[in-house]
Amino acid sequence: MSTIQVNGLLLRYELEGREDAPVVVLSNSLGTDLGMWNPQMPALLERFRVLRYDTRGHGESEVAPGEYTVAQLGDDVIALMDGLNIARAHFCGLSMGGMTGMWLGVHHGARFGKLALCNTSAKIGTADAWNSRIATVQKEGMAAVVPAVLDRWFTPDFQQRAPGQVEVVKAMLLRTSTQGYAANCAAVRDMDQRADIAAIQNPTLVIAGTHDGSTPPQDGRAVADAIPGARYVELDAAHLSNWERPTEFTRELISFLAD
Ligand SMILES: O=C(O)CC1=CCC(=O)O1
């Protein structure tokens, strides 16, 4: 396992692929870790050097005290790239990872080539709903949110036809630190980038899921409409579209990045 000290905490990362290939950074969603990109890795590694990491408070990365902000999550990516001497990269993030991607496009666009913003939103849910989720995990632990979260991540059809894959992702959610999860919920709760993202100048792909109960397609469309020239693609999937439609997701991502 590789770790690096960034912004006062240890982040776990993996950097794989040919040293002379263009770099793509992959950023995980709330309640997962860098393993959420496993379905895309073999195809990505044929063309790219892939840097993926566990967002602070997730997986094997450290849990910093207090609540986080999307700006902190974005600063971690810049510090990670600086620490690994990566001057420029493409970026792909799903859900909270996509929110980090929007922030990076607005504030550090010159460090990035193309942005893929997947199953994400410039503003998500109400403060009350996030506060209630935070209170639940703090009082009852991660297991208390698992059934509702899984029903937003995967369609009933996928849960029935791929129970083994659902178990793999469920295990990531259950392994997530309660404190880290709550701190990242606060970052998502407090984020509103709707007025900012029109400033993004990077070529952008927005991927949405028709059955996504967390960041519905209209949210993805709104992101694509706000970013000049952004491409919008909708897959027949719920929130974790990269697991539910891995072939289509990977094809869309690679054809966009390699174009
Ligand atoms: O857990 C959810 O409801 C879905 C989600 C919201 C932000 C994120 O990254 O995942």
CSV table of C-alpha atoms and ligand atoms in Angstrom, one decimal:
chain,number,residue,atom,x,y,z
A,1,MET,CA,0.0,0.0,0.0
A,2,SER,CA,1.3,3.5,-0.9
A,3,THR,CA,0.7,6.5,1.3
A,4,ILE,CA,1.7,10.1,1.2
A,5,GLN,CA,1.5,13.0,3.6
A,6,VAL,CA,-0.7,15.7,2.2
A,7,ASN,CA,-2.2,18.7,4.0
A,8,GLY,CA,-1.3,17.2,7.4
A,9,LEU,CA,-2.7,13.7,6.9
A,10,LEU,CA,-1.8,10.4,5.3
A,11,LEU,CA,-3.6,9.6,2.0
A,12,ARG,CA,-3.5,6.1,0.5
A,13,TYR,CA,-3.0,6.1,-3.2
A,14,GLU,CA,-2.1,3.8,-6.1
A,15,LEU,CA,-0.2,5.0,-9.2
A,16,GLU,CA,-0.2,2.4,-11.9
A,17,GLY,CA,0.6,2.2,-15.6
A,18,ARG,CA,3.2,3.2,-18.1
A,19,GLU,CA,5.3,6.1,-16.9
A,20,ASP,CA,5.1,7.9,-20.3
A,21,ALA,CA,1.3,7.6,-20.6
A,22,PRO,CA,-1.0,10.5,-19.8
A,23,VAL,CA,-2.2,10.5,-16.2
A,24,VAL,CA,-5.8,10.3,-15.1
A,25,VAL,CA,-6.8,10.8,-11.5
A,26,LEU,CA,-9.8,8.9,-10.2
A,27,SER,CA,-11.8,10.2,-7.2
A,28,ASN,CA,-14.2,8.0,-5.2
A,29,SER,CA,-17.7,8.6,-4.0
A,30,LEU,CA,-19.0,9.0,-0.5
A,31,GLY,CA,-18.7,5.7,1.4
A,32,THR,CA,-16.4,3.9,-1.0
A,33,ASP,CA,-12.6,3.8,-1.6
A,34,LEU,CA,-10.2,3.5,-4.6
A,35,GLY,CA,-11.4,0.0,-5.2
A,36,MET,CA,-14.6,1.5,-6.6
A,37,TRP,CA,-12.7,1.9,-9.8
A,38,ASN,CA,-11.7,-1.7,-10.2
A,39,PRO,CA,-14.2,-2.3,-13.1
A,40,GLN,CA,-12.4,0.4,-15.2
A,41,MET,CA,-8.8,-0.4,-14.3
A,42,PRO,CA,-7.8,-3.0,-17.0
A,43,ALA,CA,-9.1,-0.9,-19.9
A,44,LEU,CA,-7.7,2.4,-18.5
A,45,LEU,CA,-4.3,0.9,-18.0
A,46,GLU,CA,-4.0,0.1,-21.6
A,47,ARG,CA,-3.8,3.8,-22.4
A,48,PHE,CA,-3.3,5.8,-19.2
A,49,ARG,CA,-1.1,6.1,-16.1
A,50,VAL,CA,-3.8,5.9,-13.4
A,51,LEU,CA,-3.6,7.7,-10.0
A,52,ARG,CA,-6.4,6.7,-7.6
A,53,TYR,CA,-6.6,7.5,-4.0
A,54,ASP,CA,-8.9,7.1,-0.9
A,55,THR,CA,-10.5,10.5,-0.2
A,56,ARG,CA,-9.7,11.7,3.3
A,57,GLY,CA,-11.8,9.8,5.9
A,58,HIS,CA,-12.3,6.9,3.5
A,59,GLY,CA,-10.6,3.5,3.0
A,60,GLU,CA,-7.0,3.5,4.4
A,61,SER,CA,-6.6,7.3,4.3
A,62,GLU,CA,-6.5,9.1,7.6
A,63,VAL,CA,-9.5,10.6,9.2
A,64,ALA,CA,-8.8,14.3,10.0
A,65,PRO,CA,-10.8,15.8,12.8
A,66,GLY,CA,-13.8,18.0,12.2
A,67,GLU,CA,-16.0,18.5,9.2
A,68,TYR,CA,-14.5,18.7,5.7
A,69,THR,CA,-15.3,21.0,2.8
A,70,VAL,CA,-15.2,20.3,-1.0
A,71,ALA,CA,-12.3,22.8,-1.2
A,72,GLN,CA,-10.3,20.7,1.2
A,73,LEU,CA,-11.0,17.6,-0.9
A,74,GLY,CA,-9.9,19.5,-4.0
A,75,ASP,CA,-6.7,20.8,-2.2
A,76,ASP,CA,-5.9,17.2,-1.3
A,77,VAL,CA,-5.8,16.3,-5.0
A,78,ILE,CA,-3.5,19.2,-5.8
A,79,ALA,CA,-1.2,18.3,-2.9
A,80,LEU,CA,-1.3,14.6,-4.0
A,81,MET,CA,-0.3,15.6,-7.6
A,82,ASP,CA,2.4,18.0,-6.3
A,83,GLY,CA,3.8,15.3,-4.0
A,84,LEU,CA,4.0,12.8,-6.9
A,85,ASN,CA,5.4,15.4,-9.3
A,86,ILE,CA,2.4,15.2,-11.6
A,87,ALA,CA,2.0,18.6,-13.2
A,88,ARG,CA,-1.1,17.9,-15.3
A,89,ALA,CA,-3.7,15.1,-15.5
A,90,HIS,CA,-7.2,14.3,-16.6
A,91,PHE,CA,-9.7,13.8,-13.8
A,92,CYS,CA,-12.6,11.5,-13.3
A,93,GLY,CA,-14.8,11.6,-10.2
A,94,LEU,CA,-18.1,10.0,-9.3
A,95,SER,CA,-20.6,11.7,-7.1
A,96,MET,CA,-18.5,13.3,-4.3
A,97,GLY,CA,-15.5,12.7,-6.6
A,98,GLY,CA,-17.4,14.6,-9.3
A,99,MET,CA,-18.0,17.5,-6.9
A,100,THR,CA,-14.3,17.6,-6.2
A,101,GLY,CA,-13.8,17.6,-10.0
A,102,MET,CA,-16.0,20.6,-10.4
A,103,TRP,CA,-14.1,22.5,-7.7
A,104,LEU,CA,-10.8,21.6,-9.4
A,105,GLY,CA,-12.1,22.7,-12.7
A,106,VAL,CA,-13.2,26.1,-11.3
A,107,HIS,CA,-10.1,26.7,-9.1
A,108,HIS,CA,-7.2,24.8,-10.7
A,109,GLY,CA,-8.4,24.3,-14.3
A,110,ALA,CA,-4.9,24.7,-15.7
A,111,ARG,CA,-3.6,21.6,-13.8
A,112,PHE,CA,-6.2,19.4,-15.7
A,113,GLY,CA,-6.8,18.3,-19.2
A,114,LYS,CA,-10.3,16.8,-19.5
A,115,LEU,CA,-12.8,16.4,-16.6
A,116,ALA,CA,-15.3,13.5,-16.4
A,117,LEU,CA,-18.0,14.3,-13.8
A,118,CYS,CA,-20.1,11.2,-13.2
A,119,ASN,CA,-23.3,10.7,-11.3
A,120,THR,CA,-22.9,14.0,-9.6
A,121,SER,CA,-24.6,17.3,-8.9
A,122,ALA,CA,-23.5,20.9,-8.2
A,123,LYS,CA,-25.9,20.9,-5.2
A,124,ILE,CA,-27.2,17.8,-3.6
A,125,GLY,CA,-30.1,17.3,-1.1
A,126,THR,CA,-31.1,19.4,1.9
A,127,ALA,CA,-29.1,20.3,5.0
A,128,ASP,CA,-31.8,18.5,7.1
A,129,ALA,CA,-31.4,15.3,5.2
A,130,TRP,CA,-27.6,15.4,5.5
A,131,ASN,CA,-27.8,16.3,9.2
A,132,SER,CA,-30.1,13.4,9.8
A,133,ARG,CA,-27.8,11.0,8.0
A,134,ILE,CA,-24.8,12.3,10.0
A,135,ALA,CA,-26.7,11.8,13.2
A,136,THR,CA,-27.7,8.3,12.3
A,137,VAL,CA,-24.2,7.1,11.6
A,138,GLN,CA,-22.8,8.8,14.6
A,139,LYS,CA,-25.5,7.2,16.8
A,140,GLU,CA,-25.9,3.8,15.2
A,141,GLY,CA,-22.9,3.2,13.0
A,142,MET,CA,-22.5,2.6,9.2
A,143,ALA,CA,-24.8,-0.5,9.2
A,144,ALA,CA,-27.8,1.7,9.9
A,145,VAL,CA,-27.5,3.5,6.5
A,146,VAL,CA,-26.5,0.5,4.3
A,147,PRO,CA,-30.0,-0.6,3.0
A,148,ALA,CA,-31.1,2.9,1.9
A,149,VAL,CA,-27.7,3.7,0.4
A,150,LEU,CA,-27.5,0.4,-1.5
A,151,ASP,CA,-31.0,1.1,-2.9
A,152,ARG,CA,-29.7,4.4,-4.3
A,153,TRP,CA,-26.5,2.9,-5.6
A,154,PHE,CA,-28.0,0.0,-7.5
A,155,THR,CA,-31.2,-0.8,-9.3
A,156,PRO,CA,-33.3,-3.8,-8.0
A,157,ASP,CA,-32.4,-5.6,-11.2
A,158,PHE,CA,-28.7,-5.2,-10.7
A,159,GLN,CA,-29.0,-6.2,-7.0
A,160,GLN,CA,-30.7,-9.4,-8.1
A,161,ARG,CA,-28.4,-10.3,-11.0
A,162,ALA,CA,-25.0,-9.3,-9.4
A,163,PRO,CA,-25.3,-10.0,-5.7
A,164,GLY,CA,-21.5,-10.7,-5.4
A,165,GLN,CA,-20.6,-7.3,-6.8
A,166,VAL,CA,-23.1,-5.6,-4.5
A,167,GLU,CA,-21.5,-7.4,-1.6
A,168,VAL,CA,-18.0,-6.0,-2.6
A,169,VAL,CA,-19.3,-2.4,-2.7
A,170,LYS,CA,-21.3,-2.9,0.5
A,171,ALA,CA,-18.1,-4.0,2.3
A,172,MET,CA,-16.4,-0.8,1.3
A,173,LEU,CA,-19.3,1.2,2.8
A,174,LEU,CA,-19.3,-0.9,6.0
A,175,ARG,CA,-15.5,-0.4,6.3
A,176,THR,CA,-15.7,3.3,6.0
A,177,SER,CA,-14.9,5.2,9.3
A,178,THR,CA,-18.1,6.6,10.8
A,179,GLN,CA,-16.2,9.8,11.6
A,180,GLY,CA,-14.8,10.1,8.1
A,181,TYR,CA,-18.2,9.4,6.5
A,182,ALA,CA,-19.9,12.0,8.7
A,183,ALA,CA,-17.1,14.6,7.9
A,184,ASN,CA,-17.5,14.0,4.2
A,185,CYS,CA,-21.3,14.2,4.4
A,186,ALA,CA,-20.8,17.7,5.8
A,187,ALA,CA,-18.7,18.6,2.8
A,188,VAL,CA,-21.4,17.4,0.4
A,189,ARG,CA,-24.1,19.1,2.5
A,190,ASP,CA,-22.4,22.5,2.4
A,191,MET,CA,-21.4,22.4,-1.3
A,192,ASP,CA,-23.2,24.6,-3.8
A,193,GLN,CA,-21.3,25.1,-7.0
A,194,ARG,CA,-24.2,26.0,-9.3
A,195,ALA,CA,-23.1,29.6,-9.7
A,196,ASP,CA,-19.4,28.6,-10.2
A,197,ILE,CA,-19.2,25.9,-12.7
A,198,ALA,CA,-19.9,28.1,-15.8
A,199,ALA,CA,-16.3,29.2,-15.3
A,200,ILE,CA,-14.9,25.7,-16.1
A,201,GLN,CA,-13.0,25.7,-19.4
A,202,ASN,CA,-11.8,22.1,-19.5
A,203,PRO,CA,-13.4,19.8,-22.0
A,204,THR,CA,-16.0,18.0,-19.8
A,205,LEU,CA,-18.0,14.8,-19.9
A,206,VAL,CA,-21.0,14.4,-17.7
A,207,ILE,CA,-22.3,10.8,-17.1
A,208,ALA,CA,-25.6,10.3,-15.4
A,209,GLY,CA,-27.7,7.3,-14.5
A,210,THR,CA,-31.4,7.1,-15.6
A,211,HIS,CA,-32.3,5.5,-12.3
A,212,ASP,CA,-30.0,7.4,-10.0
A,213,GLY,CA,-31.8,8.3,-6.8
A,214,SER,CA,-29.0,10.3,-5.3
A,215,THR,CA,-28.0,12.6,-8.2
A,216,PRO,CA,-30.8,12.2,-10.7
A,217,PRO,CA,-30.3,12.7,-14.4
A,218,GLN,CA,-31.7,16.2,-14.2
A,219,ASP,CA,-28.8,17.2,-11.9
A,220,GLY,CA,-26.3,15.8,-14.4
A,221,ARG,CA,-28.0,17.6,-17.2
A,222,ALA,CA,-27.9,20.9,-15.2
A,223,VAL,CA,-24.1,20.4,-14.7
A,224,ALA,CA,-23.6,19.7,-18.4
A,225,ASP,CA,-25.8,22.7,-19.4
A,226,ALA,CA,-23.8,25.0,-17.2
A,227,ILE,CA,-20.3,24.0,-18.4
A,228,PRO,CA,-19.6,25.4,-21.9
A,229,GLY,CA,-19.4,22.6,-24.5
A,230,ALA,CA,-19.9,19.8,-22.0
A,231,ARG,CA,-20.9,16.4,-23.4
A,232,TYR,CA,-23.8,14.6,-21.6
A,233,VAL,CA,-24.3,10.8,-21.6
A,234,GLU,CA,-27.0,8.9,-19.7
A,235,LEU,CA,-26.6,5.2,-18.8
A,236,ASP,CA,-29.3,2.7,-17.8
A,237,ALA,CA,-28.1,2.5,-14.2
A,238,ALA,CA,-28.6,3.9,-10.7
A,239,HIS,CA,-25.9,5.9,-8.8
A,240,LEU,CA,-22.8,3.6,-9.2
A,241,SER,CA,-23.1,3.5,-13.0
A,242,ASN,CA,-19.5,2.4,-13.3
A,243,TRP,CA,-20.4,-0.9,-11.6
A,244,GLU,CA,-23.9,-1.4,-13.0
A,245,ARG,CA,-22.9,-0.6,-16.7
A,246,PRO,CA,-19.1,-1.1,-16.6
A,247,THR,CA,-18.7,-1.7,-20.3
A,248,GLU,CA,-20.6,1.4,-21.4
A,249,PHE,CA,-19.2,3.6,-18.7
A,250,THR,CA,-15.6,2.6,-19.5
A,251,ARG,CA,-16.2,3.0,-23.2
A,252,GLU,CA,-17.6,6.5,-22.8
A,253,LEU,CA,-14.9,7.5,-20.4
A,254,ILE,CA,-12.0,6.2,-22.6
A,255,SER,CA,-13.4,7.5,-25.9
A,256,PHE,CA,-13.8,11.0,-24.2
A,257,LEU,CA,-10.3,11.0,-22.6
A,258,ALA,CA,-8.5,9.6,-25.6
A,259,ASP,CA,-10.4,11.7,-28.2
B,1,LIG,O1,-24.8,8.0,-0.5
B,1,LIG,C1,-25.5,8.6,-1.4
B,1,LIG,O2,-26.6,8.9,-1.2
B,1,LIG,C2,-24.9,8.9,-2.7
B,1,LIG,C3,-23.9,9.9,-2.6
B,1,LIG,C4,-24.0,11.3,-2.4
B,1,LIG,C5,-22.7,11.9,-2.5
B,1,LIG,C6,-21.9,10.7,-2.9
B,1,LIG,O3,-20.7,10.7,-3.1
B,1,LIG,O4,-22.6,9.6,-2.9
